[in-house]
PDB file of C-alpha atoms in Angstrom:
ATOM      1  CA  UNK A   1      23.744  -1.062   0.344  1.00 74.00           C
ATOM      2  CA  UNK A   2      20.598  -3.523  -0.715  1.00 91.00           C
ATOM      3  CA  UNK A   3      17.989  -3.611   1.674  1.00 94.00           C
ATOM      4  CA  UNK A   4      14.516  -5.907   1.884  1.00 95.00           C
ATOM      5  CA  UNK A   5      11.390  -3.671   2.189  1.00 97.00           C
ATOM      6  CA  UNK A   6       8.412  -5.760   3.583  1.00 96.00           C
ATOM      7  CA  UNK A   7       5.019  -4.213   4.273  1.00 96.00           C
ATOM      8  CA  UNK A   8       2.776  -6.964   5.995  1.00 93.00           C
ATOM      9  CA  UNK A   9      -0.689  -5.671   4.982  1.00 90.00           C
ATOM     10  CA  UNK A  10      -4.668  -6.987   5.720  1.00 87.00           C
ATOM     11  CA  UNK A  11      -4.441  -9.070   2.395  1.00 86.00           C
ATOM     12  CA  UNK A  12      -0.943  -8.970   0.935  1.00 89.00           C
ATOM     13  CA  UNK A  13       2.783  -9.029   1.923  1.00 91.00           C
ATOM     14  CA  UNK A  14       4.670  -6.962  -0.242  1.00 94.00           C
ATOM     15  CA  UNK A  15       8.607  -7.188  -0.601  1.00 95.00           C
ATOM     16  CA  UNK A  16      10.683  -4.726  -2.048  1.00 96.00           C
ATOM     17  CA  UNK A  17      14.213  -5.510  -2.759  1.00 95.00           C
ATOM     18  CA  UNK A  18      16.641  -1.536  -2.788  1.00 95.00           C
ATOM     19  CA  UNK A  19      19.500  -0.856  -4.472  1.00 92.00           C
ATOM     20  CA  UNK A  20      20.155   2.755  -2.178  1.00 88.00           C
ATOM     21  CA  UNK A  21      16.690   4.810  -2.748  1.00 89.00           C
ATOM     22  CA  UNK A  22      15.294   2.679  -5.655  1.00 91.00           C
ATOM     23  CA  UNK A  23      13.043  -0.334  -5.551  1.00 94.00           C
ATOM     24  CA  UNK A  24      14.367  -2.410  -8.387  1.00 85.00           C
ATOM     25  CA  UNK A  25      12.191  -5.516  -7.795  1.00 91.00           C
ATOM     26  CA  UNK A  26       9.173  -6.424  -6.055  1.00 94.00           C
ATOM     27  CA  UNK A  27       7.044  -9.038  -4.991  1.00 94.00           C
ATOM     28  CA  UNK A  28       3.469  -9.801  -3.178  1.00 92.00           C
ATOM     29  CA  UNK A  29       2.432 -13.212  -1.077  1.00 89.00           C
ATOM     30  CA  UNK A  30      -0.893 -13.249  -0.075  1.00 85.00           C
ATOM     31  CA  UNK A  31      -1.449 -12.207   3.893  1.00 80.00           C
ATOM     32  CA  UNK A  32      -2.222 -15.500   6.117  1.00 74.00           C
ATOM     33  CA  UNK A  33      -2.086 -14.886  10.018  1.00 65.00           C
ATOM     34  CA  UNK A  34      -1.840 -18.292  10.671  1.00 67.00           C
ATOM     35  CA  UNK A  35       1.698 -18.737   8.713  1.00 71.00           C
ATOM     36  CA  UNK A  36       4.292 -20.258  10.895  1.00 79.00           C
ATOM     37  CA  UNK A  37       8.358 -18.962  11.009  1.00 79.00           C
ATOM     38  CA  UNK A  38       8.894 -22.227   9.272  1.00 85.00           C
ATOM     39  CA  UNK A  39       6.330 -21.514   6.100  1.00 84.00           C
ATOM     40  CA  UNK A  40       7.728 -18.156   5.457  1.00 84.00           C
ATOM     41  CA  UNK A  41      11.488 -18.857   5.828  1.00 86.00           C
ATOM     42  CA  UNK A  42      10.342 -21.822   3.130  1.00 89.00           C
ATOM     43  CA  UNK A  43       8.648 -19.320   1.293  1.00 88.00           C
ATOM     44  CA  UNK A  44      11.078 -16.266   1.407  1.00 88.00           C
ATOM     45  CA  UNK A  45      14.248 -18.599   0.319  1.00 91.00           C
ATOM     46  CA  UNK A  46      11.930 -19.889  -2.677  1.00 92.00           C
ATOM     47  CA  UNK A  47      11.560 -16.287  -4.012  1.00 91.00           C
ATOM     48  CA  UNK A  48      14.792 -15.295  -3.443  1.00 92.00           C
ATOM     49  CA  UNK A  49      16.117 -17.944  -5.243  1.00 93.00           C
ATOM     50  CA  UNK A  50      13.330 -17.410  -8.156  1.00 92.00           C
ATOM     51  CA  UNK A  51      15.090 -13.734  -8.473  1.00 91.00           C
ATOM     52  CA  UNK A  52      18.237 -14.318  -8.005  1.00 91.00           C
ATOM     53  CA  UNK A  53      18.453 -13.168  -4.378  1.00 91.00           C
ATOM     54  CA  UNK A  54      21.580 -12.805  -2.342  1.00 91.00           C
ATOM     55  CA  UNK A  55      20.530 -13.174   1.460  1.00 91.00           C
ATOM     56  CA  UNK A  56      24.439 -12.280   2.419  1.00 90.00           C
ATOM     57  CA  UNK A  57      24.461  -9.096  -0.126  1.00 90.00           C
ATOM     58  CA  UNK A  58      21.416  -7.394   2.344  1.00 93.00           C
ATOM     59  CA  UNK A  59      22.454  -5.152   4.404  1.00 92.00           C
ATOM     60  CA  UNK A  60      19.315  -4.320   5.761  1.00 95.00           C
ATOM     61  CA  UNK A  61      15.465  -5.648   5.882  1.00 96.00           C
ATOM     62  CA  UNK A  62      13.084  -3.283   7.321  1.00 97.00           C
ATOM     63  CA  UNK A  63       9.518  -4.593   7.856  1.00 97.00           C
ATOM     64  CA  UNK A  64       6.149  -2.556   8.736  1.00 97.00           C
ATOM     65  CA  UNK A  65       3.074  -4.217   9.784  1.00 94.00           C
ATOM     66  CA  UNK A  66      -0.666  -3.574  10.462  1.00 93.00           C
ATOM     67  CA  UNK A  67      -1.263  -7.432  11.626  1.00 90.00           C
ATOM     68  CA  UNK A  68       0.744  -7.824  14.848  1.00 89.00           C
ATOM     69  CA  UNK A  69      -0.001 -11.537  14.895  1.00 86.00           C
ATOM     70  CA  UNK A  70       2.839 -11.524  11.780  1.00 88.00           C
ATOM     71  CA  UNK A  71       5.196  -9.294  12.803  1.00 90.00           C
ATOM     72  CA  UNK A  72       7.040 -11.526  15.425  1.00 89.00           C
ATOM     73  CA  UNK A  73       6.268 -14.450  12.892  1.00 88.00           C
ATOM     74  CA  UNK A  74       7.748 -12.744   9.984  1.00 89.00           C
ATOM     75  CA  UNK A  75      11.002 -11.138  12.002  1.00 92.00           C
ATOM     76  CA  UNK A  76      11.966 -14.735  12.996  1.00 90.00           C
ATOM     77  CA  UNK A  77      11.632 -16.064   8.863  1.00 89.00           C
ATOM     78  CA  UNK A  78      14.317 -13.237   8.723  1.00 91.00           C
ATOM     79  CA  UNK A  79      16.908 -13.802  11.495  1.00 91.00           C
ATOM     80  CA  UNK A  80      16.635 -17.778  10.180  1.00 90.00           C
ATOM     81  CA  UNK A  81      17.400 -16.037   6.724  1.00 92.00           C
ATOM     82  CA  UNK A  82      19.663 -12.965   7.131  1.00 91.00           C
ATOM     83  CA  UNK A  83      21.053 -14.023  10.729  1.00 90.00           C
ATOM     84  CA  UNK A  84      20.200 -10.408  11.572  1.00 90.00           C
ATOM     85  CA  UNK A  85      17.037  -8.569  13.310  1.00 93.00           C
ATOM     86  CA  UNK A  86      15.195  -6.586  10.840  1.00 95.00           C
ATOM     87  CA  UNK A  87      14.289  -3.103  11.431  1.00 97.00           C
ATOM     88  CA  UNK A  88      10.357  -2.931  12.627  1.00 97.00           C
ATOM     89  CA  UNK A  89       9.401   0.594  12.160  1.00 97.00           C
ATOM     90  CA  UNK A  90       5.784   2.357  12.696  1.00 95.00           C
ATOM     91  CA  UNK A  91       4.034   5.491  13.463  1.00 94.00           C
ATOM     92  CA  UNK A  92       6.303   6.085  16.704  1.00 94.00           C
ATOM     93  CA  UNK A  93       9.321   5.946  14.279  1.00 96.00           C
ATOM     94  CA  UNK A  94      10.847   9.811  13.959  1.00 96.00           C
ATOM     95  CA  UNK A  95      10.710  11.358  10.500  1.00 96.00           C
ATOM     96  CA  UNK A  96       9.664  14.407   8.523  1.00 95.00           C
ATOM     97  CA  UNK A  97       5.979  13.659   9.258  1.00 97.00           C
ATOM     98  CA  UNK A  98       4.377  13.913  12.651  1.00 92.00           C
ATOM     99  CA  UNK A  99       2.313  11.184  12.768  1.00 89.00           C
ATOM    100  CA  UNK A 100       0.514  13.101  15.765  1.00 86.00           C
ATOM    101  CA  UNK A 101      -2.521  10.630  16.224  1.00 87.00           C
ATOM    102  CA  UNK A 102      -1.352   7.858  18.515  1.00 88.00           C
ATOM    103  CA  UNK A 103      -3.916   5.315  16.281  1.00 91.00           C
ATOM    104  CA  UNK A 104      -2.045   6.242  12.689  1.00 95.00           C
ATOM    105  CA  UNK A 105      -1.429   2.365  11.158  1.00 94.00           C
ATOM    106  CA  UNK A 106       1.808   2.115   9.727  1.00 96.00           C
ATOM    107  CA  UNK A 107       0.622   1.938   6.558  1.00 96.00           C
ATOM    108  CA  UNK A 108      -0.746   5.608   6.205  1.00 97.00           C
ATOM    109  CA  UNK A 109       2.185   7.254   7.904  1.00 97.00           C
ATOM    110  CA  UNK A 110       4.367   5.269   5.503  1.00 98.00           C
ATOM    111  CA  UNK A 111       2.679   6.699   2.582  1.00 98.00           C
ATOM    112  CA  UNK A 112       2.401  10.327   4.150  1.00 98.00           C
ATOM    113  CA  UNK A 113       6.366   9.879   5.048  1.00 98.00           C
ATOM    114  CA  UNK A 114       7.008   8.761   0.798  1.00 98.00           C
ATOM    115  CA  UNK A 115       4.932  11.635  -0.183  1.00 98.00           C
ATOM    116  CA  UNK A 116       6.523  14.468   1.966  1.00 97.00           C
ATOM    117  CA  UNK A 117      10.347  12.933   1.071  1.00 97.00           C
ATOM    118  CA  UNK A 118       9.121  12.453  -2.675  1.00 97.00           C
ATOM    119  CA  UNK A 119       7.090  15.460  -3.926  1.00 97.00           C
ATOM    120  CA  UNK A 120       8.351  18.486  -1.018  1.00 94.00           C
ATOM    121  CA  UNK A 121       7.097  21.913  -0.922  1.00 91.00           C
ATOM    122  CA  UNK A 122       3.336  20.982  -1.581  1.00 95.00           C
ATOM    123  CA  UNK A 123       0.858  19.315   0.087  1.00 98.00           C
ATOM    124  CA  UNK A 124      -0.253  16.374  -0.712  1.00 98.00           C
ATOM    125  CA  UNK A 125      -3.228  13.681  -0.643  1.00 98.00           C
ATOM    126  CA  UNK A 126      -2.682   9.647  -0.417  1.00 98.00           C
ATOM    127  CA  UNK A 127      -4.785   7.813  -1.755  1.00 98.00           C
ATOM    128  CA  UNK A 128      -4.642   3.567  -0.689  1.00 97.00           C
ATOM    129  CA  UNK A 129      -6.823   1.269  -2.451  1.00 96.00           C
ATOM    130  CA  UNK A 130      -6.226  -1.332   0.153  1.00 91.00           C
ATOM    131  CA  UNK A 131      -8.217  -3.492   2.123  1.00 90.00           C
ATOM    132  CA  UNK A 132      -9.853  -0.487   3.669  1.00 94.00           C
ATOM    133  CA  UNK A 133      -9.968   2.877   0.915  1.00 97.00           C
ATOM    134  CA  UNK A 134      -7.891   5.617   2.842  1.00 97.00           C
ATOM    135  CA  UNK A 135      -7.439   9.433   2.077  1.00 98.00           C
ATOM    136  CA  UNK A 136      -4.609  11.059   4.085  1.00 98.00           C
ATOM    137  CA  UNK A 137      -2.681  14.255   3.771  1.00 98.00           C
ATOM    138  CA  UNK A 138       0.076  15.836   4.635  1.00 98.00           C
ATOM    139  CA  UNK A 139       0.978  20.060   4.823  1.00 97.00           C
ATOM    140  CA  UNK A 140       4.768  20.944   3.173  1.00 96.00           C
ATOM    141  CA  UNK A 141       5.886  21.266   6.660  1.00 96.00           C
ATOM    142  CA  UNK A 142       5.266  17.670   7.782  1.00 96.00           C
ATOM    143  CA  UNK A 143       2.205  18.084   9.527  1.00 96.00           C
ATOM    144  CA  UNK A 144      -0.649  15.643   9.271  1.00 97.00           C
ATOM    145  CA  UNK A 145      -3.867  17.253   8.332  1.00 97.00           C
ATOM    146  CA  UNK A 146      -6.263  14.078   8.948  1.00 96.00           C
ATOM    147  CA  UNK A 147      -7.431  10.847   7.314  1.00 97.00           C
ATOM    148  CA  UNK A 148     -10.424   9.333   5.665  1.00 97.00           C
ATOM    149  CA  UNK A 149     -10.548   5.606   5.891  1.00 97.00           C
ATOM    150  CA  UNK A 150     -13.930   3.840   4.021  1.00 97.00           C
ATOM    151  CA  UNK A 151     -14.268   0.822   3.161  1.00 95.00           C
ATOM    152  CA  UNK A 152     -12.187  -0.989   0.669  1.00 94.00           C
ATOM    153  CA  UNK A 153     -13.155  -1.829  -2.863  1.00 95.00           C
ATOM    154  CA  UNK A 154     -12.351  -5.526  -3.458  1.00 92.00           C
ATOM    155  CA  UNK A 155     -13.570  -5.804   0.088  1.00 92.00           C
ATOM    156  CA  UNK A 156     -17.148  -4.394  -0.910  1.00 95.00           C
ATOM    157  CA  UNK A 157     -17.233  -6.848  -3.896  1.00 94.00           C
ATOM    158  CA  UNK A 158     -16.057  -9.713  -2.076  1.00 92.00           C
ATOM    159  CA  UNK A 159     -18.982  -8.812   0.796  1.00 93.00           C
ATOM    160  CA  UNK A 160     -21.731  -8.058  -2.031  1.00 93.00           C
ATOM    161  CA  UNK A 161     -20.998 -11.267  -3.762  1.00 92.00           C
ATOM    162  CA  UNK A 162     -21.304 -13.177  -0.613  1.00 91.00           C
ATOM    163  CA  UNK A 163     -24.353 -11.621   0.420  1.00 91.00           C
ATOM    164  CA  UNK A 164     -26.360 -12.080  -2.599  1.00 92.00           C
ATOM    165  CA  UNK A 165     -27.488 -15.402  -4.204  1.00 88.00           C
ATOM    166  CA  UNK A 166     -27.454 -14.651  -7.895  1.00 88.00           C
ATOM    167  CA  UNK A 167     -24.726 -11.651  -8.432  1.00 88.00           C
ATOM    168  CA  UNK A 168     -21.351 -13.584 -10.003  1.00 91.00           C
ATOM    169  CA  UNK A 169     -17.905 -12.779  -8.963  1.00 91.00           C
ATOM    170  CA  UNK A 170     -16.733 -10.341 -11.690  1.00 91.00           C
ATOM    171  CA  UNK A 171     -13.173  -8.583 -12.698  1.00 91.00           C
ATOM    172  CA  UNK A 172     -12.877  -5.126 -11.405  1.00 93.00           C
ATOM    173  CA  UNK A 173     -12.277  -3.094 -14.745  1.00 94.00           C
ATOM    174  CA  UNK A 174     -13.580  -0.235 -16.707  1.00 95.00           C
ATOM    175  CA  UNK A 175     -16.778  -1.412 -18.386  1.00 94.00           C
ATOM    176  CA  UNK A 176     -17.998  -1.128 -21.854  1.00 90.00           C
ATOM    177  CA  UNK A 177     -20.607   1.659 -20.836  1.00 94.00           C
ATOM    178  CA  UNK A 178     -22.266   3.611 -17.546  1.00 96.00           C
ATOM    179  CA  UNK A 179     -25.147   2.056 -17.904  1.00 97.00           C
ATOM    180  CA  UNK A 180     -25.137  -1.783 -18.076  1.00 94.00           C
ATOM    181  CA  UNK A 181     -27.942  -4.314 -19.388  1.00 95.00           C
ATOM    182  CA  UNK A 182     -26.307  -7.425 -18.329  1.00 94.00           C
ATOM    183  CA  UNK A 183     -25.201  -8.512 -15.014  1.00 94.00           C
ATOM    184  CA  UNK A 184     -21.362  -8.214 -15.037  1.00 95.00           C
ATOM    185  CA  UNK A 185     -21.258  -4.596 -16.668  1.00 95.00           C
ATOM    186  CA  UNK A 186     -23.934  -3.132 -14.121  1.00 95.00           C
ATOM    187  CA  UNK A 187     -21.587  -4.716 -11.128  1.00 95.00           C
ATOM    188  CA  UNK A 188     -18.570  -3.165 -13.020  1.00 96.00           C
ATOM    189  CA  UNK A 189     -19.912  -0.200 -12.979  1.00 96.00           C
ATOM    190  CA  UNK A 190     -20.669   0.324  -9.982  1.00 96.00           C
ATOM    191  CA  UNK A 191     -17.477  -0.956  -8.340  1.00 96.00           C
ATOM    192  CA  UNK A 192     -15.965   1.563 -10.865  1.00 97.00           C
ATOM    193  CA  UNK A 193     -17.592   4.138 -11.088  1.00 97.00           C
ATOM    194  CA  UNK A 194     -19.520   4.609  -7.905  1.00 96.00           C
ATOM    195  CA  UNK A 195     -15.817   4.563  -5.960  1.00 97.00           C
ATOM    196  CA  UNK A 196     -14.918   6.858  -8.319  1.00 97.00           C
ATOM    197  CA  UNK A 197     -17.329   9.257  -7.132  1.00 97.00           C
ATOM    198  CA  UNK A 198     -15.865   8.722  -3.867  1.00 97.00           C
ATOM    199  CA  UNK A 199     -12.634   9.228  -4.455  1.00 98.00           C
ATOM    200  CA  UNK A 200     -12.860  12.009  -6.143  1.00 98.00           C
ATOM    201  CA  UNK A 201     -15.231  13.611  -3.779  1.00 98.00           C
ATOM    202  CA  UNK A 202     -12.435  12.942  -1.015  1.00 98.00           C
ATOM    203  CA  UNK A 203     -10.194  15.002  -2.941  1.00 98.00           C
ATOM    204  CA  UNK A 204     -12.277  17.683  -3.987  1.00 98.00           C
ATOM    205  CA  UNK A 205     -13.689  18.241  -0.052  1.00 98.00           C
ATOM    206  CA  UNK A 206     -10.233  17.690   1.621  1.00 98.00           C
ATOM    207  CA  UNK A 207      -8.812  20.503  -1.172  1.00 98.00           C
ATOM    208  CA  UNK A 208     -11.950  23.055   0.457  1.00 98.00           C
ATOM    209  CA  UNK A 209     -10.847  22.066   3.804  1.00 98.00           C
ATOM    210  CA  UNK A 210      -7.259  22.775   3.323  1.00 97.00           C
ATOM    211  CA  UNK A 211      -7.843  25.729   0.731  1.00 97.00           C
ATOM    212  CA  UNK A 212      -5.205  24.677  -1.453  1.00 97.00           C
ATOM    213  CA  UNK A 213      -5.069  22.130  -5.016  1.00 97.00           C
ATOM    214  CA  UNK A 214      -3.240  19.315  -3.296  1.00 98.00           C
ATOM    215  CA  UNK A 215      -0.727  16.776  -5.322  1.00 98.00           C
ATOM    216  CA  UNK A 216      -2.863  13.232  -5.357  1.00 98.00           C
ATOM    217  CA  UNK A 217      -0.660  10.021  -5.571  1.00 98.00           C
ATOM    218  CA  UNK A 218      -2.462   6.789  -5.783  1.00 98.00           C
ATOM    219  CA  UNK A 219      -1.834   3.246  -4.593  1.00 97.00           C
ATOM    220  CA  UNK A 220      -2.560  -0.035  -3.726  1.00 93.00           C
ATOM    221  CA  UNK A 221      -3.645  -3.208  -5.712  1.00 88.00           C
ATOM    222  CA  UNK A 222      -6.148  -1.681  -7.574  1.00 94.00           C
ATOM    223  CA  UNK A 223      -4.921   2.049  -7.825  1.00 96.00           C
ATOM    224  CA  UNK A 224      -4.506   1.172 -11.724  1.00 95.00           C
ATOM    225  CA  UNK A 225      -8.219   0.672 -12.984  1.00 95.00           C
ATOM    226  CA  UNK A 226      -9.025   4.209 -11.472  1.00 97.00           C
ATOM    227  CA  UNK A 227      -5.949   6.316 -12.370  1.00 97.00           C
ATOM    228  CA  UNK A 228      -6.588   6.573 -15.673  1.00 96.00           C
ATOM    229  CA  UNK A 229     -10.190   7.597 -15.299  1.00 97.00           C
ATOM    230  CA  UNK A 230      -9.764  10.693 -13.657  1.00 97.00           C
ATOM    231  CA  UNK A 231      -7.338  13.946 -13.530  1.00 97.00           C
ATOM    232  CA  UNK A 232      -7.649  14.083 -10.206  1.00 98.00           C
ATOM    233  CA  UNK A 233      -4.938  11.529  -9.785  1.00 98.00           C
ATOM    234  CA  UNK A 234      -1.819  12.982 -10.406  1.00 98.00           C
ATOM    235  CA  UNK A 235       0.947   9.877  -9.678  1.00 98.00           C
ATOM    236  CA  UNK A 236      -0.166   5.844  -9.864  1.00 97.00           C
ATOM    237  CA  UNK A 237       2.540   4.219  -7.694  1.00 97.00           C
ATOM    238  CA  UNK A 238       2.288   0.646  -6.372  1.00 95.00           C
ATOM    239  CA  UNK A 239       5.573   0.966  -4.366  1.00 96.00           C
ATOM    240  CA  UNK A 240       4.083   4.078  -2.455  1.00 97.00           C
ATOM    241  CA  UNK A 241       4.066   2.568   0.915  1.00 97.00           C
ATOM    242  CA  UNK A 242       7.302  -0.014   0.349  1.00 97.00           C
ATOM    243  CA  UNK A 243       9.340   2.911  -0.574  1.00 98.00           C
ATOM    244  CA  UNK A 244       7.690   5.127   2.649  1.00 98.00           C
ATOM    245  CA  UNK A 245       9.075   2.190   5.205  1.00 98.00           C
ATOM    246  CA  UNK A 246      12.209   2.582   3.579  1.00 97.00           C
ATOM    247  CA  UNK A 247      12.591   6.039   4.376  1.00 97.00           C
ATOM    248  CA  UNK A 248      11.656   4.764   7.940  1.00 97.00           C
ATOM    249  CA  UNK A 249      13.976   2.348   8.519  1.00 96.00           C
ATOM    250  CA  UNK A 250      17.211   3.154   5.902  1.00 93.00           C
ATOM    251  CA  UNK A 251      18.819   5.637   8.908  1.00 91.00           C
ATOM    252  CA  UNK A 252      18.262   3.213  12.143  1.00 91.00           C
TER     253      UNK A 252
END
């Protein structure tokens, strides 16, 4: 059965379309709160038609949300679409994971549920480069052993740019060297570099807290320009959290 994934995020909207357990296209629309039932129907039919969508071969569209101003907005784009209710799930959905803080978003217990049904037996760390930076993990039995939640890296830039009168708005990438002499390259680095640090200080810290060398998976819209810089990254995975709502919602 083929199933819509949507994961209504801070900044984007992310659509996954599965054949069974695998995500074999995807999609992002940037986030607007203000988008009306009419824009996103508009909107959905135009992309489904740009890959060759089906709306009668879907058996199923499951949706998680952290902006509850779009949830209601985006379920009634679908019913116009699909003639069905999608599935809304969220930390109060049952799976392998106990969520077991009642103010878990959606997002993180998505990604802890994709990383205890995708790499069992181990524990492991999530890390979501995301509008906010979040570290979670989760024990081999399903337990959730806490979250870190910083703030985001594009976020930072955007606020540092805005703040200051002369620094330019730059693309977040690896620069030509540590140490820069000219504007962009210093700002690259530390964007790159300094969350670095972070990140992997997150990992090592939460590996002395839970005594063990935990399995690191990576995502989020820029997950890529820091998984090749370090080893402590073990899995780069954009579809992290689309593929943890499916989980969610494939059984209800």
């Amino acid at each position: 059965m083929n199933s819509i994934v949507i994961n209504v995020g801070n900044s984007n909207i992310r659509f996954g379309l599965f054949n069974g357990d695998n995500c074999d296209i995807s999609w992002v629309i940037n986030t607007k709160p203000y988008r009306t039932a009419d824009e996103l129907y508009v909107q959905m039919l135009m992309l489904y038609q740009t890959y060759k969508i089906e709306p009668k071969e879907i058996g199923k569209v499951i949706i998680g949300s952290v902006v509850p101003q779009l949830t209601k907005v985006m379920s009634s784009g679908i019913k116009k679409i699909h003639g069905t209710t999608p599935v809304i799930v969220d930390r109060n959905t049952p799976s392998g994971v106990q969520a077991k803080s009642k103010q878990m978003g959606t997002d993180i217990y998505a990604n802890l549920v994709a990383a205890h049904n995708l790499y069992p037996d181990r524990k492991k760390i999530v890390i979501d480069f995301g509008t906010a930076l979040t570290a979670s993990c989760v024990a081999e039995t399903g337990e959730t052993l806490g979250v870190i939640i910083a703030p985001g890296i594009v976020t930072s830039l955007n606020s540092l740019i805005s703040q200051t009168a002369q620094l330019p708005d730059i693309e977040l990438k690896k620069p030509k060297s540590v140490l820069g002499l000219d504007t962009v390259t210093c700002m690259q680095s530390g964007m790159v570099y300094g969350f670095l640090g972070m990140v992997e200080g997150f990992i090592n810290r939460i590996n002395d807290e839970v005594n063990d060398d935990c399995f690191v998976v990576a995502t989020g819209g820029v997950s890529h320009v820091y998984k090749p810089l370090t080893e402590k990254i073990h899995v780069m995975d954009r579809l992290h959290t689309l593929k943890g709502l499916y989980f969610l919602g494939k059984d209800l």
